[in-house]
Short mmCIF file of C-alpha atoms and ligand atoms in Angstrom, two decimals:
data_model
loop_
_atom_site.label_atom_id
_atom_site.label_comp_id
_atom_site.label_asym_id
_atom_site.label_seq_id
_atom_site.Cartn_x
_atom_site.Cartn_y
_atom_site.Cartn_z
CA MET T 1 0.57 4.00 -21.66
CA SER T 2 2.04 2.54 -18.53
CA ASN T 3 -0.32 2.59 -15.62
CA SER T 4 0.27 1.70 -11.99
CA GLY T 5 -2.94 -0.07 -11.20
CA LEU T 6 -3.41 -1.71 -7.84
CA VAL T 7 -6.26 -3.99 -6.87
CA PHE T 8 -6.90 -4.57 -3.18
CA LEU T 9 -8.49 -7.94 -2.49
CA GLY T 10 -9.60 -9.37 0.80
CA PRO T 11 -12.62 -10.28 2.88
CA PRO T 12 -14.85 -7.68 4.54
CA GLY T 13 -13.02 -6.25 7.53
CA ALA T 14 -9.52 -7.02 6.19
CA GLY T 15 -8.66 -3.32 6.07
CA LYS T 16 -8.76 -2.76 2.32
CA GLY T 17 -10.43 0.63 2.61
CA THR T 18 -8.08 1.90 5.32
CA GLN T 19 -4.93 0.77 3.57
CA ALA T 20 -6.13 1.84 0.12
CA GLN T 21 -6.79 5.34 1.44
CA ILE T 22 -3.35 5.67 3.06
CA LEU T 23 -1.49 4.33 0.02
CA ALA T 24 -3.49 6.36 -2.49
CA THR T 25 -2.41 9.51 -0.64
CA LYS T 26 1.18 8.28 -0.40
CA PHE T 27 1.47 7.50 -4.12
CA SER T 28 -0.83 10.31 -5.31
CA ILE T 29 -3.24 8.08 -7.18
CA PRO T 30 -7.03 7.94 -6.77
CA HIS T 31 -8.65 5.50 -4.36
CA ILE T 32 -11.68 4.00 -6.03
CA SER T 33 -13.94 2.15 -3.60
CA THR T 34 -17.07 0.60 -5.08
CA GLY T 35 -18.48 0.20 -1.56
CA GLU T 36 -18.08 3.96 -0.93
CA ILE T 37 -19.53 4.83 -4.32
CA LEU T 38 -22.54 2.65 -3.55
CA ARG T 39 -23.01 4.01 -0.01
CA THR T 40 -22.92 7.59 -1.34
CA ALA T 41 -25.41 6.70 -4.07
CA ILE T 42 -27.69 5.09 -1.49
CA ALA T 43 -27.46 8.08 0.88
CA GLN T 44 -28.37 10.39 -2.01
CA GLN T 45 -31.01 7.97 -3.33
CA THR T 46 -29.74 8.30 -6.88
CA PRO T 47 -31.07 5.78 -9.44
CA LEU T 48 -27.96 3.64 -8.80
CA GLY T 49 -28.49 3.92 -5.04
CA GLN T 50 -32.13 2.90 -5.27
CA LYS T 51 -31.25 -0.16 -7.34
CA ALA T 52 -28.31 -1.15 -5.11
CA GLN T 53 -29.78 -0.58 -1.65
CA SER T 54 -31.50 -3.89 -0.95
CA TYR T 55 -28.45 -5.89 -2.11
CA VAL T 56 -26.03 -3.92 0.05
CA ASP T 57 -28.34 -4.08 3.08
CA GLN T 58 -28.58 -7.85 2.75
CA GLY T 59 -24.86 -8.40 2.22
CA GLU T 60 -25.32 -9.58 -1.37
CA LEU T 61 -23.26 -8.39 -4.31
CA VAL T 62 -25.06 -5.83 -6.41
CA PRO T 63 -25.61 -7.05 -10.00
CA ASP T 64 -22.51 -6.60 -12.19
CA GLU T 65 -24.38 -4.42 -14.69
CA LEU T 66 -24.80 -1.71 -12.06
CA LEU T 67 -21.04 -1.36 -11.69
CA LEU T 68 -19.37 -2.11 -15.00
CA ASP T 69 -20.16 1.18 -16.78
CA LEU T 70 -19.34 3.02 -13.61
CA ILE T 71 -15.87 1.44 -13.42
CA ARG T 72 -15.30 2.11 -17.12
CA ASP T 73 -16.17 5.81 -16.69
CA ARG T 74 -14.12 6.17 -13.52
CA LEU T 75 -10.96 4.58 -14.97
CA ASN T 76 -11.35 6.77 -18.05
CA GLN T 77 -11.10 9.97 -16.01
CA GLU T 78 -8.07 12.20 -16.17
CA ASP T 79 -6.81 11.52 -12.64
CA ALA T 80 -6.78 7.76 -13.26
CA GLN T 81 -4.43 7.82 -16.25
CA THR T 82 -1.21 7.24 -14.31
CA GLY T 83 -2.52 4.90 -11.67
CA TRP T 84 -5.31 3.96 -9.30
CA ILE T 85 -6.22 1.74 -6.40
CA LEU T 86 -9.36 -0.32 -6.79
CA ASP T 87 -10.92 -1.36 -3.47
CA GLY T 88 -13.91 -3.69 -3.61
CA PHE T 89 -13.66 -4.36 -7.33
CA PRO T 90 -13.35 -6.96 -8.84
CA ARG T 91 -15.45 -8.97 -6.44
CA ASN T 92 -16.14 -11.97 -8.67
CA VAL T 93 -14.40 -13.63 -11.62
CA GLU T 94 -16.70 -11.96 -14.17
CA GLN T 95 -15.70 -8.54 -12.85
CA ALA T 96 -12.01 -9.55 -13.00
CA ARG T 97 -12.41 -10.59 -16.65
CA PHE T 98 -14.21 -7.34 -17.36
CA LEU T 99 -11.36 -5.35 -15.82
CA ASP T 100 -8.75 -7.19 -17.89
CA ALA T 101 -10.71 -6.54 -21.08
CA LEU T 102 -11.25 -2.91 -20.14
CA LEU T 103 -7.55 -2.27 -19.54
CA GLY T 104 -6.75 -3.94 -22.83
CA GLU T 105 -9.27 -1.69 -24.53
CA PHE T 106 -7.83 1.42 -22.86
CA ASN T 107 -4.41 0.27 -24.00
CA GLN T 108 -3.12 0.68 -20.49
CA SER T 109 -0.27 -1.80 -20.36
CA CYS T 110 -1.03 -2.52 -16.78
CA ASP T 111 1.79 -3.28 -14.36
CA CYS T 112 -1.11 -4.19 -12.20
CA GLY T 113 -0.39 -5.50 -8.75
CA ILE T 114 -2.95 -7.40 -6.77
CA ILE T 115 -2.61 -6.96 -3.02
CA ASN T 116 -4.46 -9.69 -1.18
CA LEU T 117 -5.04 -8.89 2.49
CA HIS T 118 -5.40 -12.02 4.57
CA VAL T 119 -7.06 -11.96 7.99
CA ASP T 120 -8.51 -14.87 9.97
CA GLU T 121 -12.25 -15.04 10.18
CA GLU T 122 -12.67 -14.54 13.97
CA ILE T 123 -10.71 -11.29 13.76
CA LEU T 124 -12.81 -10.14 10.80
CA VAL T 125 -16.08 -10.63 12.65
CA GLU T 126 -14.71 -8.83 15.74
CA ARG T 127 -13.54 -5.87 13.66
CA LEU T 128 -16.80 -5.57 11.73
CA LEU T 129 -18.94 -5.72 14.86
CA LEU T 130 -16.83 -2.91 16.33
CA ARG T 131 -17.10 -0.84 13.15
CA GLY T 132 -20.90 -1.06 13.31
CA ARG T 133 -21.79 0.17 9.83
CA LYS T 134 -25.41 -0.46 8.76
CA ASP T 135 -24.35 -3.68 6.98
CA ASP T 136 -22.20 -4.76 9.95
CA GLN T 137 -24.96 -6.58 11.84
CA GLU T 138 -24.05 -10.14 12.75
CA GLU T 139 -26.39 -11.84 10.29
CA THR T 140 -25.35 -9.58 7.39
CA ILE T 141 -21.68 -10.04 8.27
CA ARG T 142 -22.12 -13.81 8.08
CA ARG T 143 -23.76 -13.49 4.68
CA ARG T 144 -21.01 -11.15 3.41
CA LEU T 145 -18.33 -13.61 4.49
CA GLN T 146 -20.18 -16.43 2.76
CA VAL T 147 -20.48 -14.35 -0.42
CA TYR T 148 -16.76 -13.59 -0.13
CA HIS T 149 -15.87 -17.30 0.01
CA GLU T 150 -18.22 -18.24 -2.81
CA GLN T 151 -17.62 -15.38 -5.24
CA THR T 152 -14.59 -13.28 -4.31
CA ALA T 153 -12.08 -15.91 -3.15
CA PRO T 154 -11.98 -17.43 -6.70
CA VAL T 155 -10.62 -14.06 -7.89
CA ILE T 156 -7.46 -14.84 -5.86
CA SER T 157 -6.79 -17.96 -7.96
CA TYR T 158 -7.61 -16.02 -11.10
CA TYR T 159 -4.83 -13.51 -10.37
CA GLN T 160 -2.47 -16.13 -8.94
CA GLU T 161 -2.43 -17.75 -12.37
CA GLN T 162 -1.47 -14.40 -13.88
CA GLY T 163 1.43 -14.20 -11.42
CA ASN T 164 0.87 -10.73 -10.05
CA LEU T 165 -0.71 -11.52 -6.70
CA TYR T 166 0.90 -10.57 -3.38
CA THR T 167 -0.60 -11.78 -0.14
CA VAL T 168 -0.09 -9.63 2.95
CA ASP T 169 -0.95 -10.48 6.56
CA GLY T 170 -3.64 -7.96 7.38
CA SER T 171 -3.97 -8.92 11.03
CA SER T 172 -1.01 -6.96 12.41
CA ASP T 173 -0.87 -3.22 13.29
CA MET T 174 -2.18 -0.81 10.71
CA GLU T 175 1.29 0.77 10.28
CA LYS T 176 2.96 -2.62 9.78
CA VAL T 177 0.46 -3.55 7.11
CA THR T 178 1.03 -0.21 5.36
CA GLU T 179 4.80 -0.84 5.47
CA ALA T 180 4.43 -4.35 4.05
CA ILE T 181 2.27 -3.14 1.16
CA THR T 182 4.58 -0.16 0.51
CA SER T 183 7.57 -2.52 0.17
CA ILE T 184 5.70 -4.64 -2.35
CA ILE T 185 4.68 -1.59 -4.35
CA THR T 186 8.17 -0.08 -4.47
CA ASP T 187 10.33 -3.27 -4.58
CA GLN T 188 8.25 -5.76 -6.55
CA LEU T 189 6.09 -3.49 -8.63
CA GLU T 190 8.61 -0.65 -8.79
CA ILE T 191 5.90 1.97 -8.65
CA GLY T 192 6.79 5.43 -7.40
CA SER T 193 10.21 4.41 -6.03
CA GLY T 194 11.47 7.03 -3.64
CA VAL T 195 8.03 8.25 -2.65
CA GLY T 196 7.30 8.58 1.05
P1 ADP O 201 -16.60 -4.71 2.77
O1 ADP O 201 -15.38 -5.00 1.98
O2 ADP O 201 -16.31 -4.42 4.21
O3 ADP O 201 -17.68 -5.75 2.59
P2 ADP O 201 -17.39 -2.66 0.86
O4 ADP O 201 -17.55 -1.23 1.19
O5 ADP O 201 -16.27 -3.04 -0.03
O6 ADP O 201 -17.26 -3.38 2.29
O7 ADP O 201 -18.74 -3.23 0.23
C1 ADP O 201 -19.99 -3.06 0.82
C2 ADP O 201 -21.10 -3.68 -0.03
O8 ADP O 201 -21.18 -3.00 -1.31
C3 ADP O 201 -20.93 -5.16 -0.40
O9 ADP O 201 -21.38 -6.01 0.62
C4 ADP O 201 -21.77 -5.26 -1.69
O10 ADP O 201 -23.15 -5.32 -1.39
C5 ADP O 201 -21.53 -3.93 -2.37
N1 ADP O 201 -20.39 -3.98 -3.34
C6 ADP O 201 -19.21 -3.29 -3.24
N2 ADP O 201 -18.42 -3.56 -4.28
C7 ADP O 201 -19.09 -4.42 -5.09
C8 ADP O 201 -18.80 -5.07 -6.32
N3 ADP O 201 -17.62 -4.92 -6.95
N4 ADP O 201 -19.74 -5.90 -6.86
C9 ADP O 201 -20.91 -6.08 -6.25
N5 ADP O 201 -21.26 -5.50 -5.09
C10 ADP O 201 -20.37 -4.68 -4.49
#
């Protein structure tokens, strides 16, 4: 089955969540944010939330085993069969390998596109401090950026080698970024041409 899978990569504060939400609506595919899933689980103090809380609060990645089954179940659901946007996953090379294997297993011949949002670090810190989520305190922000460089940035090279990575400047206006990503999706990836 052909599946329009999109992965949004980028550091904290790059605008992945905002753009993923807009584009998911535009292309009528689900927006799957591991950060949102974890925050909901923490708010509800589910078993997942209880296990994840200290990691999220400290700006660390939660252990892979907490998320892998969850991603498998989510991508197996009915609404994800024609496409999806993953936001916040994969966040390290192990998770990227897991996703590849999973899609192979599901037999989803994935015309996956990886959208890499690039934003300079000073702008990221400014944006996150303004956002003021619980994990947006200066010390936690610094740790999250460090974790990004150490663990998530290598995922960019991983996908670059596969040849399906598109880097977008995430520092301009929200609408401009949406336009840039939309062009990539319709022109390069040829997903949902004519939509919007
Ligand atoms: P941001 O991209 O702004 O850091 P997210 O909502 O994507 O925000 O993530 C918030 C937190 O949730 C991360 O700092 C991390 O603790 C946890 N998290 C989200 N996705 C993953 C993942 N794929 N693997 C491990 N931890 C994750």
